[in-house]
Amino acid sequence: MQSALRMLLFSLSLVVAACSPSRTGMNGNTLTTNARPYVSMTANAPLALQGTGRLWISGEVTSKLSTPLVSLDYALFSDNASGPVTNSAHIFLAKIQDSTAWYFTPDSWPLCGIVASGLTLGADVLPWPSRIIKTPAAGDWISEMWRANGRNVPEYWIVKRWAAILDSDTKAIMEYREPWPDCLEEYLPGSIMFSGDNGQCLHHFLKRSAEAFSVGFEPAAFPNGSSLPPGLKPSGTMPATKNLIGEISRYAAGGDNDSWEP
């Protein structure tokens, strides 16, 4: 009888889970989803949420025959709500809508302006690769969002970026940014050493970036009602998806999902 009761309760829990609507959204400073794979990404104080939303974008693909539709949930943060943006952070959760035909290509990091790769700082406990990138504001969707809302941004950002493919059709990205420091004015991509003068120059940025985010792998509770800020006005431009979320590939004919490797 007890075994039958346990089986009934287990079956009911599966039914309830199956009937729960899939949802991705904000809880305070946390972008979270109750759709597998679960993830909750939080921007830590003093970063404060300035705007959030969802875009429907066409992914950039290795084959030009067709393009997949991608939902991009985003949240933008800064430590102040007006004036020049002296630090900027954002969280993205991108999901391919047709997971039987498309998958996120593992990053080979052909991003413009990579300064260093594979950096690990003692305070970093995030389970995905990070990169430091020099990003020009010109043509950058995040910078255009700030500018569209009356915020000045630097000509170049120094960016620490984390990106992880959580499942073949789901990708999580976090970036922390500050104005490019004068002490790194001269550099060659891939050449920065994290010691000596460069190490001293980067020390405080690396510390702040390491403390910028927290990650969990369970969904956070969604608050009742809306306590979100009014949000940022759209920039009127669409993001360059390859630099923003990476490249997407098509499965072989017949939906050979075994062709994907993380």
Short mmCIF file of C-alpha atoms in Angstrom, two decimals:
data_model
loop_
_atom_site.label_atom_id
_atom_site.label_comp_id
_atom_site.label_asym_id
_atom_site.label_seq_id
_atom_site.Cartn_x
_atom_site.Cartn_y
_atom_site.Cartn_z
CA MET A 1 0.00 0.00 0.00
CA GLN A 2 2.81 2.44 0.92
CA SER A 3 4.62 1.68 -2.35
CA ALA A 4 1.43 2.33 -4.31
CA LEU A 5 0.89 5.61 -2.44
CA ARG A 6 4.45 6.75 -3.12
CA MET A 7 4.02 5.92 -6.80
CA LEU A 8 0.76 7.89 -6.92
CA LEU A 9 2.36 10.94 -5.27
CA PHE A 10 5.30 10.75 -7.65
CA SER A 11 2.97 10.56 -10.65
CA LEU A 12 0.98 13.54 -9.37
CA SER A 13 4.17 15.58 -8.97
CA LEU A 14 5.07 14.86 -12.58
CA VAL A 15 1.63 16.00 -13.70
CA VAL A 16 1.90 19.23 -11.71
CA ALA A 17 5.37 19.90 -13.13
CA ALA A 18 4.16 19.23 -16.64
CA CYS A 19 1.23 21.63 -16.17
CA SER A 20 3.35 24.46 -14.71
CA PRO A 21 3.81 27.13 -17.37
CA SER A 22 7.36 27.71 -18.56
CA ARG A 23 8.49 31.13 -17.47
CA THR A 24 11.61 33.26 -17.67
CA GLY A 25 11.76 36.59 -15.89
CA MET A 26 13.13 38.72 -13.09
CA ASN A 27 13.13 38.41 -9.32
CA GLY A 28 14.85 41.58 -8.14
CA ASN A 29 18.32 41.52 -9.70
CA THR A 30 17.99 37.86 -10.74
CA LEU A 31 17.13 36.61 -14.22
CA THR A 32 15.69 33.14 -13.69
CA THR A 33 13.83 30.42 -15.57
CA ASN A 34 11.70 27.47 -14.47
CA ALA A 35 12.22 25.77 -17.84
CA ARG A 36 15.03 23.24 -18.05
CA PRO A 37 17.93 23.71 -17.94
CA TYR A 38 17.34 25.73 -14.78
CA VAL A 39 19.56 28.73 -14.13
CA SER A 40 19.38 31.87 -11.99
CA MET A 41 21.86 34.67 -12.71
CA THR A 42 22.11 37.60 -10.28
CA ALA A 43 23.86 40.95 -10.59
CA ASN A 44 25.18 41.81 -7.15
CA ALA A 45 25.06 45.20 -5.40
CA PRO A 46 25.96 47.96 -6.03
CA LEU A 47 24.67 47.02 -9.49
CA ALA A 48 20.97 47.83 -9.81
CA LEU A 49 18.48 46.77 -12.45
CA GLN A 50 17.82 49.53 -15.00
CA GLY A 51 15.81 47.65 -17.61
CA THR A 52 14.74 44.22 -18.75
CA GLY A 53 12.87 42.67 -21.64
CA ARG A 54 12.77 40.07 -24.37
CA LEU A 55 13.86 40.30 -27.99
CA TRP A 56 13.03 37.93 -30.83
CA ILE A 57 16.08 37.80 -33.06
CA SER A 58 17.36 35.81 -36.01
CA GLY A 59 20.45 33.85 -35.06
CA GLU A 60 23.60 34.12 -37.16
CA VAL A 61 24.28 30.69 -38.60
CA THR A 62 27.02 28.74 -40.32
CA SER A 63 24.59 27.94 -43.17
CA LYS A 64 22.84 30.81 -44.95
CA LEU A 65 19.99 28.67 -46.30
CA SER A 66 17.70 29.63 -43.42
CA THR A 67 17.89 31.25 -40.00
CA PRO A 68 16.56 30.15 -36.60
CA LEU A 69 14.35 32.24 -34.33
CA VAL A 70 15.92 32.95 -30.93
CA SER A 71 14.31 34.42 -27.83
CA LEU A 72 16.71 36.67 -25.94
CA ASP A 73 15.76 37.56 -22.38
CA TYR A 74 17.96 40.38 -21.13
CA ALA A 75 18.55 42.50 -18.05
CA LEU A 76 20.75 45.63 -17.94
CA PHE A 77 22.37 46.97 -14.79
CA SER A 78 24.41 49.92 -13.59
CA ASP A 79 25.25 51.39 -10.21
CA ASN A 80 23.47 54.66 -11.03
CA ALA A 81 20.27 55.58 -12.82
CA SER A 82 21.38 58.81 -14.51
CA GLY A 83 24.42 60.53 -15.90
CA PRO A 84 27.36 58.85 -17.65
CA VAL A 85 27.51 55.06 -17.40
CA THR A 86 30.70 54.34 -15.47
CA ASN A 87 29.95 50.66 -15.15
CA SER A 88 27.55 48.48 -17.06
CA ALA A 89 26.49 44.89 -16.69
CA HIS A 90 24.05 42.65 -18.46
CA ILE A 91 22.67 39.14 -18.35
CA PHE A 92 21.32 37.26 -21.36
CA LEU A 93 19.47 33.98 -21.64
CA ALA A 94 19.12 32.95 -25.28
CA LYS A 95 16.95 30.04 -26.40
CA ILE A 96 16.61 28.61 -29.91
CA GLN A 97 12.95 28.02 -30.67
CA ASP A 98 13.42 24.97 -32.92
CA SER A 99 15.79 22.77 -30.96
CA THR A 100 15.27 19.83 -33.31
CA ALA A 101 16.94 21.70 -36.19
CA TRP A 102 19.45 24.06 -34.60
CA TYR A 103 22.06 24.19 -31.83
CA PHE A 104 24.51 26.70 -30.39
CA THR A 105 27.97 26.23 -31.83
CA PRO A 106 30.57 25.90 -29.05
CA ASP A 107 32.47 29.19 -28.81
CA SER A 108 35.79 29.38 -30.60
CA TRP A 109 35.95 33.03 -29.47
CA PRO A 110 36.51 34.81 -32.78
CA LEU A 111 35.24 37.98 -31.08
CA CYS A 112 36.74 41.28 -32.14
CA GLY A 113 39.14 42.76 -29.60
CA ILE A 114 39.84 39.80 -27.33
CA VAL A 115 42.56 40.84 -24.91
CA ALA A 116 43.00 37.63 -22.95
CA SER A 117 41.28 34.29 -22.61
CA GLY A 118 40.86 31.60 -20.00
CA LEU A 119 41.42 33.99 -17.10
CA THR A 120 40.66 32.57 -13.66
CA LEU A 121 40.70 34.81 -10.62
CA GLY A 122 40.62 33.43 -7.09
CA ALA A 123 37.15 34.82 -6.41
CA ASP A 124 35.74 33.37 -9.64
CA VAL A 125 33.57 30.32 -9.02
CA LEU A 126 31.52 30.48 -12.21
CA PRO A 127 31.46 27.15 -14.05
CA TRP A 128 32.07 28.52 -17.54
CA PRO A 129 34.85 30.19 -19.49
CA SER A 130 35.55 33.89 -19.16
CA ARG A 131 37.21 36.34 -21.52
CA ILE A 132 38.41 39.91 -21.30
CA ILE A 133 37.51 41.94 -24.37
CA LYS A 134 38.02 45.49 -25.64
CA THR A 135 34.61 46.54 -26.99
CA PRO A 136 34.04 49.76 -28.96
CA ALA A 137 30.81 51.60 -28.20
CA ALA A 138 30.27 52.21 -31.91
CA GLY A 139 27.95 49.51 -33.24
CA ASP A 140 27.53 47.93 -29.80
CA TRP A 141 23.89 47.21 -28.93
CA ILE A 142 24.34 47.66 -25.18
CA SER A 143 25.98 51.07 -25.69
CA GLU A 144 23.20 52.06 -28.09
CA MET A 145 20.61 51.15 -25.46
CA TRP A 146 22.26 53.42 -22.92
CA ARG A 147 22.58 56.26 -25.43
CA ALA A 148 18.94 55.94 -26.49
CA ASN A 149 18.06 56.62 -22.85
CA GLY A 150 20.18 59.74 -22.54
CA ARG A 151 23.22 58.08 -20.97
CA ASN A 152 26.75 58.82 -22.14
CA VAL A 153 29.11 55.86 -22.56
CA PRO A 154 32.88 55.62 -23.06
CA GLU A 155 34.39 55.22 -26.50
CA TYR A 156 35.74 51.79 -25.50
CA TRP A 157 34.81 49.34 -22.76
CA ILE A 158 36.94 46.82 -20.95
CA VAL A 159 34.65 43.81 -20.65
CA LYS A 160 34.74 40.60 -18.69
CA ARG A 161 32.42 38.11 -20.35
CA TRP A 162 31.18 34.71 -19.26
CA ALA A 163 29.30 32.46 -21.70
CA ALA A 164 28.00 28.95 -21.23
CA ILE A 165 25.96 26.62 -23.40
CA LEU A 166 23.63 25.13 -20.80
CA ASP A 167 21.99 22.84 -23.33
CA SER A 168 22.35 22.60 -27.08
CA ASP A 169 19.55 25.17 -27.54
CA THR A 170 20.11 27.37 -24.46
CA LYS A 171 22.96 29.78 -23.79
CA ALA A 172 23.66 32.04 -20.83
CA ILE A 173 25.88 35.13 -21.05
CA MET A 174 27.00 37.68 -18.47
CA GLU A 175 29.17 40.75 -19.01
CA TYR A 176 30.63 43.32 -16.66
CA ARG A 177 32.03 46.53 -18.21
CA GLU A 178 33.94 49.64 -17.30
CA PRO A 179 35.56 52.38 -19.40
CA TRP A 180 38.79 51.16 -20.98
CA PRO A 181 41.60 52.21 -18.58
CA ASP A 182 44.26 54.62 -19.82
CA CYS A 183 47.00 52.38 -18.45
CA LEU A 184 46.06 49.78 -21.10
CA GLU A 185 45.91 52.23 -23.96
CA GLU A 186 48.49 50.27 -26.00
CA TYR A 187 47.89 46.57 -26.40
CA LEU A 188 47.76 43.74 -28.88
CA PRO A 189 44.88 41.23 -28.70
CA GLY A 190 45.98 38.25 -26.65
CA SER A 191 49.13 39.97 -25.39
CA ILE A 192 48.19 41.32 -21.98
CA MET A 193 50.07 39.80 -19.06
CA PHE A 194 48.35 39.89 -15.69
CA SER A 195 51.44 40.90 -13.76
CA GLY A 196 53.65 43.96 -13.40
CA ASP A 197 52.17 47.26 -14.57
CA ASN A 198 49.29 45.56 -16.39
CA GLY A 199 48.42 43.51 -13.35
CA GLN A 200 48.39 46.61 -11.18
CA CYS A 201 46.26 48.44 -13.76
CA LEU A 202 43.72 45.62 -13.95
CA HIS A 203 43.66 44.68 -10.27
CA HIS A 204 40.60 46.66 -9.20
CA PHE A 205 38.65 45.91 -12.39
CA LEU A 206 39.26 42.19 -11.95
CA LYS A 207 38.14 42.35 -8.34
CA ARG A 208 34.93 44.22 -9.20
CA SER A 209 34.14 41.93 -12.12
CA ALA A 210 34.69 38.84 -9.97
CA GLU A 211 32.13 40.18 -7.49
CA ALA A 212 29.60 41.32 -10.10
CA PHE A 213 27.54 38.12 -10.51
CA SER A 214 26.27 35.07 -8.69
CA VAL A 215 24.88 31.97 -10.38
CA GLY A 216 22.59 29.18 -9.19
CA PHE A 217 21.20 26.20 -11.02
CA GLU A 218 17.70 26.15 -9.58
CA PRO A 219 14.85 28.52 -10.54
CA ALA A 220 14.21 31.43 -8.21
CA ALA A 221 10.66 32.16 -7.11
CA PHE A 222 8.79 34.64 -9.27
CA PRO A 223 7.38 37.56 -7.27
CA ASN A 224 3.68 38.30 -7.23
CA GLY A 225 2.85 41.45 -9.11
CA SER A 226 5.39 43.69 -10.81
CA SER A 227 8.17 45.46 -8.95
CA LEU A 228 10.40 45.98 -11.98
CA PRO A 229 11.70 49.39 -13.06
CA PRO A 230 9.94 51.06 -16.01
CA GLY A 231 12.70 49.80 -18.28
CA LEU A 232 14.89 51.32 -20.94
CA LYS A 233 13.55 52.64 -24.21
CA PRO A 234 14.53 50.47 -27.20
CA SER A 235 17.55 51.70 -29.10
CA GLY A 236 15.83 51.30 -32.46
CA THR A 237 18.54 48.91 -33.63
CA MET A 238 18.84 45.14 -33.55
CA PRO A 239 21.91 43.53 -32.02
CA ALA A 240 24.70 41.92 -34.02
CA THR A 241 23.80 38.44 -32.91
CA LYS A 242 27.11 36.70 -33.56
CA ASN A 243 29.04 38.94 -31.17
CA LEU A 244 26.12 39.06 -28.75
CA ILE A 245 25.23 35.38 -28.37
CA GLY A 246 27.58 33.47 -30.68
CA GLU A 247 26.95 31.37 -33.76
CA ILE A 248 24.31 28.71 -34.40
CA SER A 249 24.60 25.56 -36.51
CA ARG A 250 22.04 23.29 -38.14
CA TYR A 251 21.80 19.61 -37.36
CA ALA A 252 22.44 17.15 -40.14
CA ALA A 253 19.41 16.00 -42.11
CA GLY A 254 17.16 13.89 -39.93
CA GLY A 255 17.87 15.90 -36.75
CA ASP A 256 21.03 14.07 -35.72
CA ASN A 257 21.27 15.50 -32.24
CA ASP A 258 24.31 13.38 -31.53
CA SER A 259 26.31 15.78 -33.68
CA TRP A 260 26.25 18.41 -30.90
CA GLU A 261 29.00 18.46 -28.30
CA PRO A 262 29.27 21.01 -25.48
#
